[in-house]
Amino acid sequence: MVEKSINLLETIKKEKNNDLIVFTTFVFDPIFFDGYILRKLKQNNPNSIIIVLMDSKIYSTIENEFTSETGKEYALIPVDGNLFHSKIFLFKSKSKSKVLIGSHNLTLSGITQNLELSFDSDNEQLASDSLEYIASLLRKNLDSKNPWYKRLEPFLKNTKNSILITNEKDSILDQTLNLVKNQTKRVNEIIVFSPYFSKVELIIKKLLDLNPKEIKICVQKNNHNLDTINLKNFTSVSLNEVTPNNLRRLHSKFIVFRSSGKDLILMGSPNFTSPALLETSTIGNYETALLLEEDYELFSKNFKITSITEKDVKNSKRPDKITSVHFQRPQIMINFAYFDDFGRLNIEYKSKIRADVNLFSENEKTNTSISIESGKQTIQVLSVPITVNKIWISKDNKIISNRVRVCSPKVMKIRTGLVLEDSKSVQKVLSEVVSLEDIENILLNVFPQPNERISDYSQSHPDIPIPMPGKHTSHNANQGRFNILSRLISNSSPRNKSSSPPEEGKTGIKHPQQTKEPDESIFDLIKKFTKRFEKEVILKTTITKRYSIYLVIALKLIKKIKTGEIIGKTSESVISGLNSMIVKDTSFSNFSITEKMEILYLLITLANEVEHNLRMPYKFDHKAILLKYKPLILNYLEKENPLESLFQELKQPEKYGFDEIDKNLLKEFLQQEFLQHPILDRLEICKKKIYALEYETNVDKINLGYPTLHLFLSKDAELRNRITPEIRKLKDEQNREAISKILSEYSNS
Amino acid sequence: MQGSLLWTEKISLGKIRDPLQLAVFRYTEEYFISGIITQTERLRYYTFLTWAWTQIKEGHSDLEKKEIRDLEKILTLASAMHHMEGLPQPNGIRSMKAGMEYLKNHQKIELDKFKNFGKRNEQGWGNYYYRGSIKNLGILWYENNSIKISPSAKEISDIFSIHLKNYQNNLWKKTLSKSDLKNISSICCCNISKQEQNFWLNIFFGLTRIGKNGLETDPNKKLLIKNPDELSFEQFQVSEDQIDESAFDEGLTNFTETKTNSTRKELRTGSLLMILKIIKESMPTIKRTSLLQIIRDSIYYSQFQTNNSIKSIQFGMLEQYRRYWEVYVHNQYYVNVFESTLSIITKICQEYPLGIEIDYLHKRKVDDDKYLKFINKLGFSATKNDSIGVLFAQLENILKKKKTSLSNPLNEHKILRLLIVSQSDSEELAMILVLLLLCKYRFSFFDDKQLRMLSYKHDKFASVYPENVYNEIDSIKIIEFPKWIFKFIIKRHRHVSAKKLLNSGTKAWLFTEEGNELFFNKEYVFKPYCDVKWINVLEILHDLGLVEKNISKKLWILTKEGEKWLKNQ
């Protein structure tokens, strides 16, 4: 119903906690978007990625309006091909959707001044349709491995478009006319409003298929380009003026199909032009629309329609633009450029040629030779500094591509939105850690930095070489990010706002790419991380799940190591770090069982890495850890089947992407825990188990009981000695024999 | 389908002040003459509010903070009563006319019924003064929800209590008789005692020291001016986003005299003496526009014009202050370049409510030939193909590498005048270019010390930092200048309005842009110069007894006391 109105600015501002925000727009206003909307979106949707798809011709004309954030802090993608005119604002999270489909561009005028029509919906089907459409645009323009596309993929449901009308396969008008025919018996009147017209006679001919009595063509004076010459032959066409209630520029576009008892309104991006309504996007524009059943009487309350003469139309025509956009599609169309996790510049392009060309960048003034293949391609360039702002390609001193902003890798997720006081937030963020960038983002939260962003950091330290990947191997390429992480971790003066770079001598950091193999660099990095974490974080009781943060980050970094031996060595050092942290932490005993179980799970995962990679059985001998877990594990030791009970319990915590734990290692942990108890207590526990087996006939219990005795006795010689006299007292012969057998099994060990 | 088809709302505009965010160029006022604000012209408010707050602090009254407004009403009504019978009305008393009207119609004075006391004055202006000027002077301030008073506040409070004799209680009443009001007529601003004047002279001219409990007057201190070259301008390094015009006007910028930072005190002393010197030499008319122009010219050119003759001023020791203020006057002209352009843009835009193409702005309004003709009429020989750099070289030749002066017909004052009176867009744009070049030319004479006045942290996007603009224009063709400046101003305003929305929620766009078209919202009326604070300075100096208005000759002149203070520096 068009009774109420929508404040687009407030609506966008109110959107919170989305995971994905996409805008499609013809015209884009970077000054307003970056200066206001982006900041609000970031503030309210810290985990969201933001994508803006816009017309490529307009992109090329607004370059001088780009702020330092344009296309860097979000993905700004010029859509290749014909005029890109779709206007969808989509906000998506796992639990909800919001879509605004209309005539509004992503500009200050579109959002605050013009009189636009917007369909505001949280309909899942419409959101799904919109997402499918956006995904299809991305597929056409980007590589299937593009990380932004990848972030969109989980939301795709592969359903057919059923509500949103796009012109990917059929023209908007053909689809609309079919829908109208299906939904109404007879159309009496068609009312058209648009600020832009072209080949009107062709569109009218199609509309006449519905046999309306009248087609009202409406214009707003001084805001249209309607040419009436070809309309003279249509007797059922009348010319009208639309006057909004308050003088505003009508930028909305609509076609109303009125029939008895039902009014249908086509609204959205298409103007009353041939490329918008009659063509598919292969030849015409890219358009999106909706056909809605609405009450026309309510709809038309915001304006008045009065009949006008042909002369009035002619006299009120908008003058032709003096500056038309001269955009010739370049030989190479760069669709998107971004730095990946490893600091490599990825350029996704479509090329008409295959050639050796030069890649230029604006702020860094670099000039790199690259080879371009024809077709839709992606190239990775290793030697471009991550501070590069804008790139383009030239051949023989002639620019042969469009110029695009390079998206920064860190801003893909903007910031993690990690709320260190909120265990759910920590768990969510940790469970989503995949890349080094994710780790970086978490560390930025955990260790306050003098500078917000690493890119700023490197910009403010021109004397420190910008971490650059090596040219040929992915190992070396990793170094860039590790180096950043290393600096991040090593900055041990969080309150020091000065921007002086970390001094090598003081921090002991060497730039790893210059001196060490990558795996060793990670080993060093984790050691530093452990040190700083222990010093600055672990005793901060306000930070929830701090042990999980430490262990998950360490494990994720360990997963980047390729050499088995170093994996084992590093994992061992992380366990030692944990032990050292736990020693000091008096608050550990207050942790919930769930949290302790989570830490134990991560500990055993690490132990598995040691055992597996160093190829030797792991022994839990870190006293502090064993001591802190003693009370909790005692409960399990007293259970009928301690190992199985604990194993089942350890299936519960968040896994953070790691595998299930090795039961043998858990057994080893239980045995070491058991040994922490005084001999008399151990004896007591063991005796209880033995006597419980006297005359036991339940096979299940028998099957559980003896393995548990194995668990207690196999590593405990003292207990074996003490338990021997007790066996003699047993009355159940079978029980006595079974236990004696166990003891004899370990008598020589 | 679930959802609503809705028309979009037009977002209404908020208060638009400083639409290009150029207030930073006025920052000199705040830094060099702190404590004097554009919201008051009368010294009595300083005394009266300090006294009132001190009384409240010391428990002589249980008046609530917001009720300070009642005291202000009494000040107005008592002053009105004092001037009811023939005496000329004093300026600078809030709602004086309304006060007189109220007295005519009421025998019994009930403060709650005297409502015509400023539409937006809900808390009392005193809540601004103590926050602003009185705080900046280090006299009285608000901290951790309580009033803090310095020994100097106590001193002036005691002086004023004596001045009020035994009628102090009348000031705390809610209902008064007319005779009660008559008894306190001494609170009117025309009754400033010598002691009160001396106290404030000490404060404004820095004859103070910072004691254990804050600022106190120092009877042993002698009037001395410090060379500003030796003073720190660290606090000038503010971000342009931090500078808010209204904060200046109400003295809300956060500065207080401290032991370690007495720069502002020194700068104020020097600046007040400089203005005394200008008054002494020029004896300017009391007519506001002429008065301000004489002050401006005296500072900028060390010259002023009266009765068609140009006279020079030798500033002597005060020259070191004039040099700094010269940068401020440069800024005035510089700001006018942008604000006059903005005004032209909104004027053109208004003619096209449904949008005008940005490139059409200048094509529609500027005739290249006429535009060049207007430039060349000023002594240039520019052609269509020349760049602005070439024009600047011609300017240097015309001015023979000497500073602009009133004696030379090609000066900022004259060009701005031509710009204001112009009826043609081509001429306006020509004058804007020449004015910008004159600013650039004058800027080249500033030394590093002077340029500390422009050491603010500038926003790099659509930067109006003079050096950037001056460098950028050189390569632009003269005939491309209108297009360039239109685009530059549009970009700047768009950026500033986005920042205002983000920082304060103010919707302040005079126009919006979409697809290279501009859509009108509100006209911006260009008002040249923003140096009106000199009027407030002169009025305060008048209450301090240093200057006076010669009513018969309609001139500002120095008093004997003023001569004495000027001589003693």
PDB file of C-alpha atoms in Angstrom, chain A residues 1-2 4-8 27 29 31 35-36 39 64-66 105 107-110 112-114 116-123 163 221 248-249 252 267 292 294 299 302-303 321-323, chain B residues 1-13 353-355 357-360 363 461 487 490-491 494-499 501-503 507 509 511-517 519-521:
ATOM      1  CA  MET A   1       0.000   0.000   0.000  1.00  0.00           C
ATOM      2  CA  VAL A   2       1.303   3.408  -0.894  1.00  0.00           C
ATOM      3  CA  LYS A   4       2.869   5.532   4.052  1.00  0.00           C
ATOM      4  CA  SER A   5       6.249   6.735   2.953  1.00  0.00           C
ATOM      5  CA  ILE A   6       9.724   5.474   3.543  1.00  0.00           C
ATOM      6  CA  ASN A   7      12.694   7.405   4.867  1.00  0.00           C
ATOM      7  CA  LEU A   8      15.410   5.607   2.946  1.00  0.00           C
ATOM      8  CA  VAL A  27      24.591   6.248 -10.572  1.00  0.00           C
ATOM      9  CA  ASP A  29      27.684   9.010  -5.142  1.00  0.00           C
ATOM     10  CA  ILE A  31      31.194  11.275  -1.519  1.00  0.00           C
ATOM     11  CA  GLY A  35      31.202   9.966   4.081  1.00  0.00           C
ATOM     12  CA  TYR A  36      28.034   8.774   5.716  1.00  0.00           C
ATOM     13  CA  ARG A  39      30.352   4.517   8.195  1.00  0.00           C
ATOM     14  CA  ASN A  64      37.606  12.378  -9.415  1.00  0.00           C
ATOM     15  CA  GLU A  65      34.969  11.997  -6.726  1.00  0.00           C
ATOM     16  CA  PHE A  66      36.560   8.899  -5.244  1.00  0.00           C
ATOM     17  CA  ASN A 105      20.067   5.229  -7.086  1.00  0.00           C
ATOM     18  CA  THR A 107      23.059   8.795  -4.270  1.00  0.00           C
ATOM     19  CA  LEU A 108      22.150  11.588  -1.895  1.00  0.00           C
ATOM     20  CA  SER A 109      19.467  12.735  -4.328  1.00  0.00           C
ATOM     21  CA  GLY A 110      18.069   9.243  -4.699  1.00  0.00           C
ATOM     22  CA  THR A 112      16.901  11.998   0.363  1.00  0.00           C
ATOM     23  CA  GLN A 113      15.440  14.309  -2.253  1.00  0.00           C
ATOM     24  CA  ASN A 114      13.810  12.703  -5.285  1.00  0.00           C
ATOM     25  CA  GLU A 116      11.065   7.623  -5.751  1.00  0.00           C
ATOM     26  CA  LEU A 117       9.120   4.418  -5.413  1.00  0.00           C
ATOM     27  CA  SER A 118      10.489   1.668  -3.246  1.00  0.00           C
ATOM     28  CA  PHE A 119       9.197  -1.762  -2.421  1.00  0.00           C
ATOM     29  CA  ASP A 120      10.319  -2.530   1.094  1.00  0.00           C
ATOM     30  CA  SER A 121      10.178  -6.212   1.891  1.00  0.00           C
ATOM     31  CA  ASP A 122      11.576  -8.914   4.134  1.00  0.00           C
ATOM     32  CA  ASN A 123      10.148 -11.602   1.915  1.00  0.00           C
ATOM     33  CA  ILE A 163       8.931 -12.602  -8.044  1.00  0.00           C
ATOM     34  CA  LYS A 221       7.207  19.193 -16.849  1.00  0.00           C
ATOM     35  CA  ARG A 248       9.921  17.264  -6.131  1.00  0.00           C
ATOM     36  CA  ARG A 249      11.738  15.648  -8.909  1.00  0.00           C
ATOM     37  CA  SER A 252      10.226   6.952 -10.051  1.00  0.00           C
ATOM     38  CA  MET A 267       7.683  -0.487 -10.698  1.00  0.00           C
ATOM     39  CA  LEU A 292       2.562  -5.578  -7.665  1.00  0.00           C
ATOM     40  CA  GLU A 294      -1.871  -2.216  -5.445  1.00  0.00           C
ATOM     41  CA  PHE A 299      -1.057   4.943  -4.922  1.00  0.00           C
ATOM     42  CA  ASN A 302       0.884  11.713  -3.818  1.00  0.00           C
ATOM     43  CA  PHE A 303       0.341  13.340  -7.205  1.00  0.00           C
ATOM     44  CA  LYS A 321      22.615  16.931 -21.983  1.00  0.00           C
ATOM     45  CA  ILE A 322      25.619  18.850 -23.152  1.00  0.00           C
ATOM     46  CA  THR A 323      27.997  16.366 -21.665  1.00  0.00           C
TER      47      THR A 323
ATOM     48  CA  MET B   1       3.474 -10.370  -1.455  1.00  0.00           C
ATOM     49  CA  GLN B   2       4.843  -9.498   1.935  1.00  0.00           C
ATOM     50  CA  GLY B   3       6.158  -5.945   1.761  1.00  0.00           C
ATOM     51  CA  SER B   4       5.042  -2.389   1.125  1.00  0.00           C
ATOM     52  CA  LEU B   5       5.187  -0.199  -1.925  1.00  0.00           C
ATOM     53  CA  LEU B   6       6.159   3.189  -0.601  1.00  0.00           C
ATOM     54  CA  TRP B   7       6.941   6.655  -1.873  1.00  0.00           C
ATOM     55  CA  THR B   8      10.207   7.952  -0.557  1.00  0.00           C
ATOM     56  CA  GLU B   9      10.254  10.831   1.895  1.00  0.00           C
ATOM     57  CA  LYS B  10      12.069  14.037   1.195  1.00  0.00           C
ATOM     58  CA  ILE B  11      14.495  14.525   4.040  1.00  0.00           C
ATOM     59  CA  SER B  12      14.106  18.064   5.332  1.00  0.00           C
ATOM     60  CA  LEU B  13      17.097  20.227   5.947  1.00  0.00           C
ATOM     61  CA  PRO B 353      14.364  23.131  -9.606  1.00  0.00           C
ATOM     62  CA  LEU B 354      14.259  19.878 -11.548  1.00  0.00           C
ATOM     63  CA  GLY B 355      17.968  19.772 -12.054  1.00  0.00           C
ATOM     64  CA  GLU B 357      23.726  19.728 -15.490  1.00  0.00           C
ATOM     65  CA  ILE B 358      26.897  20.701 -13.700  1.00  0.00           C
ATOM     66  CA  ASP B 359      28.702  21.507 -16.929  1.00  0.00           C
ATOM     67  CA  TYR B 360      25.768  23.655 -17.911  1.00  0.00           C
ATOM     68  CA  LYS B 363      28.163  27.422 -20.009  1.00  0.00           C
ATOM     69  CA  PHE B 461      39.538  15.501   0.119  1.00  0.00           C
ATOM     70  CA  LYS B 487      33.099  21.686  -9.648  1.00  0.00           C
ATOM     71  CA  ILE B 490      30.220  21.434  -5.463  1.00  0.00           C
ATOM     72  CA  LYS B 491      32.547  18.646  -4.433  1.00  0.00           C
ATOM     73  CA  ARG B 494      28.922  17.564  -0.928  1.00  0.00           C
ATOM     74  CA  HIS B 495      31.789  16.316   1.202  1.00  0.00           C
ATOM     75  CA  VAL B 496      31.131  18.796   3.996  1.00  0.00           C
ATOM     76  CA  SER B 497      27.418  18.040   4.116  1.00  0.00           C
ATOM     77  CA  ALA B 498      28.111  14.301   4.346  1.00  0.00           C
ATOM     78  CA  LYS B 499      30.499  15.003   7.232  1.00  0.00           C
ATOM     79  CA  LEU B 501      25.360  14.496   8.723  1.00  0.00           C
ATOM     80  CA  LEU B 502      27.775  11.996  10.177  1.00  0.00           C
ATOM     81  CA  ASN B 503      29.204  14.184  12.915  1.00  0.00           C
ATOM     82  CA  LYS B 507      21.086  17.724   7.105  1.00  0.00           C
ATOM     83  CA  TRP B 509      22.924  20.147   1.748  1.00  0.00           C
ATOM     84  CA  PHE B 511      21.911  21.033  -3.337  1.00  0.00           C
ATOM     85  CA  THR B 512      22.334  17.390  -4.185  1.00  0.00           C
ATOM     86  CA  GLU B 513      24.037  15.843  -7.166  1.00  0.00           C
ATOM     87  CA  GLU B 514      23.065  12.876  -9.270  1.00  0.00           C
ATOM     88  CA  GLY B 515      24.417  11.843 -12.618  1.00  0.00           C
ATOM     89  CA  ASN B 516      26.314  15.115 -13.108  1.00  0.00           C
ATOM     90  CA  GLU B 517      23.161  17.108 -12.402  1.00  0.00           C
ATOM     91  CA  PHE B 519      19.220  19.621  -7.669  1.00  0.00           C
ATOM     92  CA  PHE B 520      18.412  22.726  -5.693  1.00  0.00           C
ATOM     93  CA  ASN B 521      17.518  22.744  -2.013  1.00  0.00           C
TER      94      ASN B 521
END
